[in-house]
Amino acid sequence: MPSLDWLRTIEPGLSAFFHQYWMADQVQLWGNRHLERGAAVRALLGICSMARGPVAEEDAAALAPAIFQDRTALKAAVHDLRRFIEGDGSESGFVFSHPRFKEFVRDDLLEEQERADWAALFLDYGSRVVEEFQTGRQPKLPEYILRWYGVHLAESALPLAPLTTFLTARWCAEWERIDGTPAGFIADVDRVWQREQTRSEEHTSELQSLR
């Protein structure tokens, strides 16, 4: 436990606390496994900071298979981050215990390229799962994909086509299976409509600028 005098030497703010106190302490605890453990911790921080909702174990493993293919590595990272992350990855997904910490990790800790890489990995994960669901290779959707893949798509610069995935009876049935109501499906349909409306308005504006 650090002394009060020592804590007074740390610069104010989350960044100083994280780097000067928590990370320095963890590196000592990890010993000769600090590179391996540090990579797993950074991956879980990246996933939780770029996620739009709670992340299950299966989501984390799919997003970073090279790091979390062994679930013990994920459990160790969750243990290391127990001050900052809530959830068990099964009954409740992993999520930061405070929204300010999520903002700190996303905006200050991660490099711009890391944010872009994680955003692309979420899109790739969703695309793979939905394709498997559509072809019958995956009978059920992970809850994260059902709830948040549409948000990731809407925030991306990808074309409209993938969003039409949400306009099917099977997608509606998945919402009813998980939530008991089709309310989420209706929200997804509305998201598609809004995206199409925005695209149409942009197209009209482009045509008017050519006059």
Short mmCIF file of C-alpha atoms in Angstrom, two decimals:
data_model
loop_
_atom_site.label_atom_id
_atom_site.label_comp_id
_atom_site.label_asym_id
_atom_site.label_seq_id
_atom_site.Cartn_x
_atom_site.Cartn_y
_atom_site.Cartn_z
CA MET A 1 0.00 0.00 0.00
CA PRO A 2 1.60 3.32 -1.05
CA SER A 3 2.09 6.00 1.57
CA LEU A 4 0.12 9.23 1.56
CA ASP A 5 3.34 11.18 0.97
CA TRP A 6 4.14 9.05 -2.08
CA LEU A 7 0.64 9.45 -3.50
CA ARG A 8 1.04 13.22 -3.21
CA THR A 9 3.96 13.03 -5.64
CA ILE A 10 1.76 11.57 -8.39
CA GLU A 11 0.37 14.04 -10.88
CA PRO A 12 -3.43 14.43 -10.70
CA GLY A 13 -5.63 12.54 -13.14
CA LEU A 14 -6.34 8.99 -14.24
CA SER A 15 -3.39 8.82 -16.60
CA ALA A 16 -0.83 9.46 -13.87
CA PHE A 17 -2.50 7.03 -11.47
CA PHE A 18 -2.69 4.31 -14.11
CA HIS A 19 0.88 4.61 -15.39
CA GLN A 20 2.83 5.73 -12.32
CA TYR A 21 1.07 3.61 -9.75
CA TRP A 22 -1.06 0.78 -11.10
CA MET A 23 0.97 -0.29 -14.16
CA ALA A 24 4.32 0.07 -12.39
CA ASP A 25 2.98 -2.07 -9.55
CA GLN A 26 1.62 -4.71 -11.96
CA VAL A 27 4.90 -5.03 -13.84
CA GLN A 28 6.63 -5.87 -10.58
CA LEU A 29 3.96 -8.43 -9.69
CA TRP A 30 4.12 -10.07 -13.16
CA GLY A 31 7.88 -10.54 -12.96
CA ASN A 32 9.37 -12.30 -15.98
CA ARG A 33 5.88 -12.75 -17.49
CA HIS A 34 5.24 -8.99 -17.69
CA LEU A 35 5.29 -8.88 -21.52
CA GLU A 36 2.74 -11.68 -21.88
CA ARG A 37 0.49 -10.44 -19.07
CA GLY A 38 0.83 -6.83 -20.21
CA ALA A 39 -0.27 -7.73 -23.77
CA ALA A 40 -3.37 -9.53 -22.45
CA VAL A 41 -4.27 -6.61 -20.18
CA ARG A 42 -3.85 -4.10 -23.00
CA ALA A 43 -5.99 -6.25 -25.30
CA LEU A 44 -8.81 -6.46 -22.76
CA LEU A 45 -8.56 -2.72 -22.12
CA GLY A 46 -8.81 -2.12 -25.88
CA ILE A 47 -11.80 -4.41 -26.27
CA CYS A 48 -13.75 -2.93 -23.35
CA SER A 49 -12.97 0.64 -24.36
CA MET A 50 -14.11 0.17 -27.96
CA ALA A 51 -17.10 -2.04 -27.15
CA ARG A 52 -20.56 -0.51 -27.12
CA GLY A 53 -21.84 -2.78 -24.37
CA PRO A 54 -20.85 -5.64 -22.03
CA VAL A 55 -18.46 -8.17 -23.61
CA ALA A 56 -18.74 -11.91 -22.98
CA GLU A 57 -15.80 -14.32 -22.81
CA GLU A 58 -16.67 -15.68 -26.26
CA ASP A 59 -16.59 -12.15 -27.70
CA ALA A 60 -13.16 -11.38 -26.24
CA ALA A 61 -11.77 -14.71 -27.49
CA ALA A 62 -13.14 -14.06 -30.98
CA LEU A 63 -11.80 -10.49 -31.09
CA ALA A 64 -8.29 -11.43 -29.93
CA PRO A 65 -7.85 -15.17 -30.60
CA ALA A 66 -4.05 -15.04 -30.62
CA ILE A 67 -4.07 -13.67 -27.07
CA PHE A 68 -7.22 -15.20 -25.58
CA GLN A 69 -7.44 -18.59 -27.31
CA ASP A 70 -6.47 -19.96 -23.89
CA ARG A 71 -9.20 -18.79 -21.51
CA THR A 72 -6.72 -18.77 -18.62
CA ALA A 73 -5.04 -15.74 -20.23
CA LEU A 74 -8.38 -13.93 -20.30
CA LYS A 75 -9.17 -14.83 -16.71
CA ALA A 76 -5.73 -13.59 -15.64
CA ALA A 77 -6.28 -10.27 -17.45
CA VAL A 78 -9.70 -9.89 -15.81
CA HIS A 79 -8.10 -10.58 -12.42
CA ASP A 80 -5.37 -8.01 -13.07
CA LEU A 81 -8.00 -5.41 -14.04
CA ARG A 82 -10.41 -6.22 -11.20
CA ARG A 83 -10.17 -2.63 -9.91
CA PHE A 84 -11.48 -1.32 -13.23
CA ILE A 85 -13.67 -4.03 -14.77
CA GLU A 86 -16.96 -5.58 -13.62
CA GLY A 87 -18.65 -8.76 -14.82
CA ASP A 88 -17.72 -12.43 -15.05
CA GLY A 89 -17.93 -12.77 -18.85
CA SER A 90 -20.72 -15.34 -18.56
CA GLU A 91 -23.75 -14.25 -16.58
CA SER A 92 -22.75 -10.61 -17.03
CA GLY A 93 -20.34 -9.26 -19.63
CA PHE A 94 -17.13 -7.39 -18.93
CA VAL A 95 -17.57 -3.63 -18.67
CA PHE A 96 -15.61 -0.81 -17.07
CA SER A 97 -16.87 0.07 -13.62
CA HIS A 98 -16.69 3.79 -14.39
CA PRO A 99 -17.43 5.55 -17.73
CA ARG A 100 -14.57 8.02 -17.19
CA PHE A 101 -12.09 5.17 -17.16
CA LYS A 102 -13.48 3.94 -20.47
CA GLU A 103 -12.97 7.41 -21.94
CA PHE A 104 -9.44 7.55 -20.54
CA VAL A 105 -8.47 4.20 -22.07
CA ARG A 106 -10.05 4.95 -25.45
CA ASP A 107 -8.91 8.55 -25.81
CA ASP A 108 -5.64 8.70 -23.87
CA LEU A 109 -4.19 5.23 -23.44
CA LEU A 110 -4.85 3.74 -26.87
CA GLU A 111 -2.97 5.00 -29.90
CA GLU A 112 -5.01 6.21 -32.87
CA GLN A 113 -4.01 3.13 -34.87
CA GLU A 114 -5.07 0.85 -32.01
CA ARG A 115 -8.52 2.44 -31.97
CA ALA A 116 -8.81 1.95 -35.72
CA ASP A 117 -7.63 -1.66 -35.43
CA TRP A 118 -10.14 -2.52 -32.70
CA ALA A 119 -12.97 -0.82 -34.59
CA ALA A 120 -12.13 -2.95 -37.64
CA LEU A 121 -11.93 -6.11 -35.52
CA PHE A 122 -15.41 -5.52 -34.09
CA LEU A 123 -16.77 -5.09 -37.61
CA ASP A 124 -14.96 -8.20 -38.83
CA TYR A 125 -16.23 -10.22 -35.87
CA GLY A 126 -19.80 -9.15 -36.52
CA SER A 127 -19.52 -9.85 -40.23
CA ARG A 128 -18.18 -13.38 -39.64
CA VAL A 129 -20.83 -14.26 -37.08
CA VAL A 130 -23.71 -12.90 -39.14
CA GLU A 131 -22.50 -14.77 -42.24
CA GLU A 132 -22.37 -18.01 -40.23
CA PHE A 133 -25.83 -17.27 -38.82
CA GLN A 134 -27.28 -16.62 -42.27
CA THR A 135 -25.86 -19.84 -43.69
CA GLY A 136 -27.01 -21.92 -40.72
CA ARG A 137 -23.55 -22.74 -39.38
CA GLN A 138 -24.34 -20.78 -36.22
CA PRO A 139 -27.88 -21.36 -34.93
CA LYS A 140 -27.84 -18.55 -32.37
CA LEU A 141 -26.28 -15.09 -32.29
CA PRO A 142 -24.05 -13.99 -29.44
CA GLU A 143 -25.89 -11.33 -27.46
CA TYR A 144 -23.20 -8.72 -28.13
CA ILE A 145 -23.55 -9.11 -31.90
CA LEU A 146 -27.33 -8.93 -31.77
CA ARG A 147 -27.35 -5.80 -29.60
CA TRP A 148 -24.35 -3.88 -30.87
CA TYR A 149 -23.17 -4.97 -34.32
CA GLY A 150 -25.68 -2.62 -35.90
CA VAL A 151 -24.27 0.27 -33.86
CA HIS A 152 -20.73 -0.54 -34.99
CA LEU A 153 -21.93 -0.65 -38.59
CA ALA A 154 -23.87 2.59 -38.33
CA GLU A 155 -20.81 4.35 -36.91
CA SER A 156 -18.55 3.05 -39.67
CA ALA A 157 -18.10 4.29 -43.21
CA LEU A 158 -19.18 0.94 -44.66
CA PRO A 159 -21.92 0.86 -47.32
CA LEU A 160 -25.55 0.29 -46.39
CA ALA A 161 -25.79 -3.31 -47.65
CA PRO A 162 -24.72 -5.12 -44.42
CA LEU A 163 -27.44 -3.33 -42.45
CA THR A 164 -30.14 -5.11 -44.46
CA THR A 165 -29.19 -8.20 -42.43
CA PHE A 166 -31.43 -6.76 -39.73
CA LEU A 167 -34.53 -6.79 -41.93
CA THR A 168 -35.22 -10.52 -41.61
CA ALA A 169 -37.61 -12.67 -39.61
CA ARG A 170 -34.70 -14.68 -38.15
CA TRP A 171 -33.09 -11.50 -36.78
CA CYS A 172 -36.41 -10.54 -35.21
CA ALA A 173 -36.70 -14.04 -33.71
CA GLU A 174 -33.27 -13.65 -32.11
CA TRP A 175 -34.36 -10.42 -30.43
CA GLU A 176 -37.45 -12.18 -29.11
CA ARG A 177 -35.30 -15.07 -27.85
CA ILE A 178 -32.95 -12.80 -25.90
CA ASP A 179 -35.24 -9.92 -24.86
CA GLY A 180 -38.67 -11.50 -25.04
CA THR A 181 -39.90 -8.68 -27.29
CA PRO A 182 -39.19 -7.41 -30.84
CA ALA A 183 -38.33 -3.91 -29.56
CA GLY A 184 -34.65 -4.31 -30.43
CA PHE A 185 -35.55 -5.45 -33.92
CA ILE A 186 -37.67 -2.35 -34.41
CA ALA A 187 -34.71 -0.22 -33.28
CA ASP A 188 -32.48 -1.98 -35.82
CA VAL A 189 -35.01 -1.34 -38.60
CA ASP A 190 -35.11 2.31 -37.57
CA ARG A 191 -31.31 2.43 -37.70
CA VAL A 192 -31.36 1.12 -41.27
CA TRP A 193 -33.99 3.69 -42.20
CA GLN A 194 -32.02 6.56 -40.68
CA ARG A 195 -28.84 5.44 -42.45
CA GLU A 196 -30.70 5.29 -45.78
CA GLN A 197 -32.25 8.69 -45.15
CA THR A 198 -28.82 10.20 -44.43
CA ARG A 199 -27.37 8.61 -47.55
CA SER A 200 -30.26 9.93 -49.64
CA GLU A 201 -29.85 13.46 -48.25
CA GLU A 202 -26.11 13.39 -48.95
CA HIS A 203 -26.76 12.23 -52.50
CA THR A 204 -29.31 15.02 -53.03
CA SER A 205 -26.87 17.58 -51.67
CA GLU A 206 -24.17 16.33 -54.05
CA LEU A 207 -26.53 16.66 -57.02
CA GLN A 208 -27.52 20.19 -56.02
CA SER A 209 -23.88 21.22 -55.74
CA LEU A 210 -23.39 20.20 -59.38
CA ARG A 211 -26.06 22.59 -60.65
#
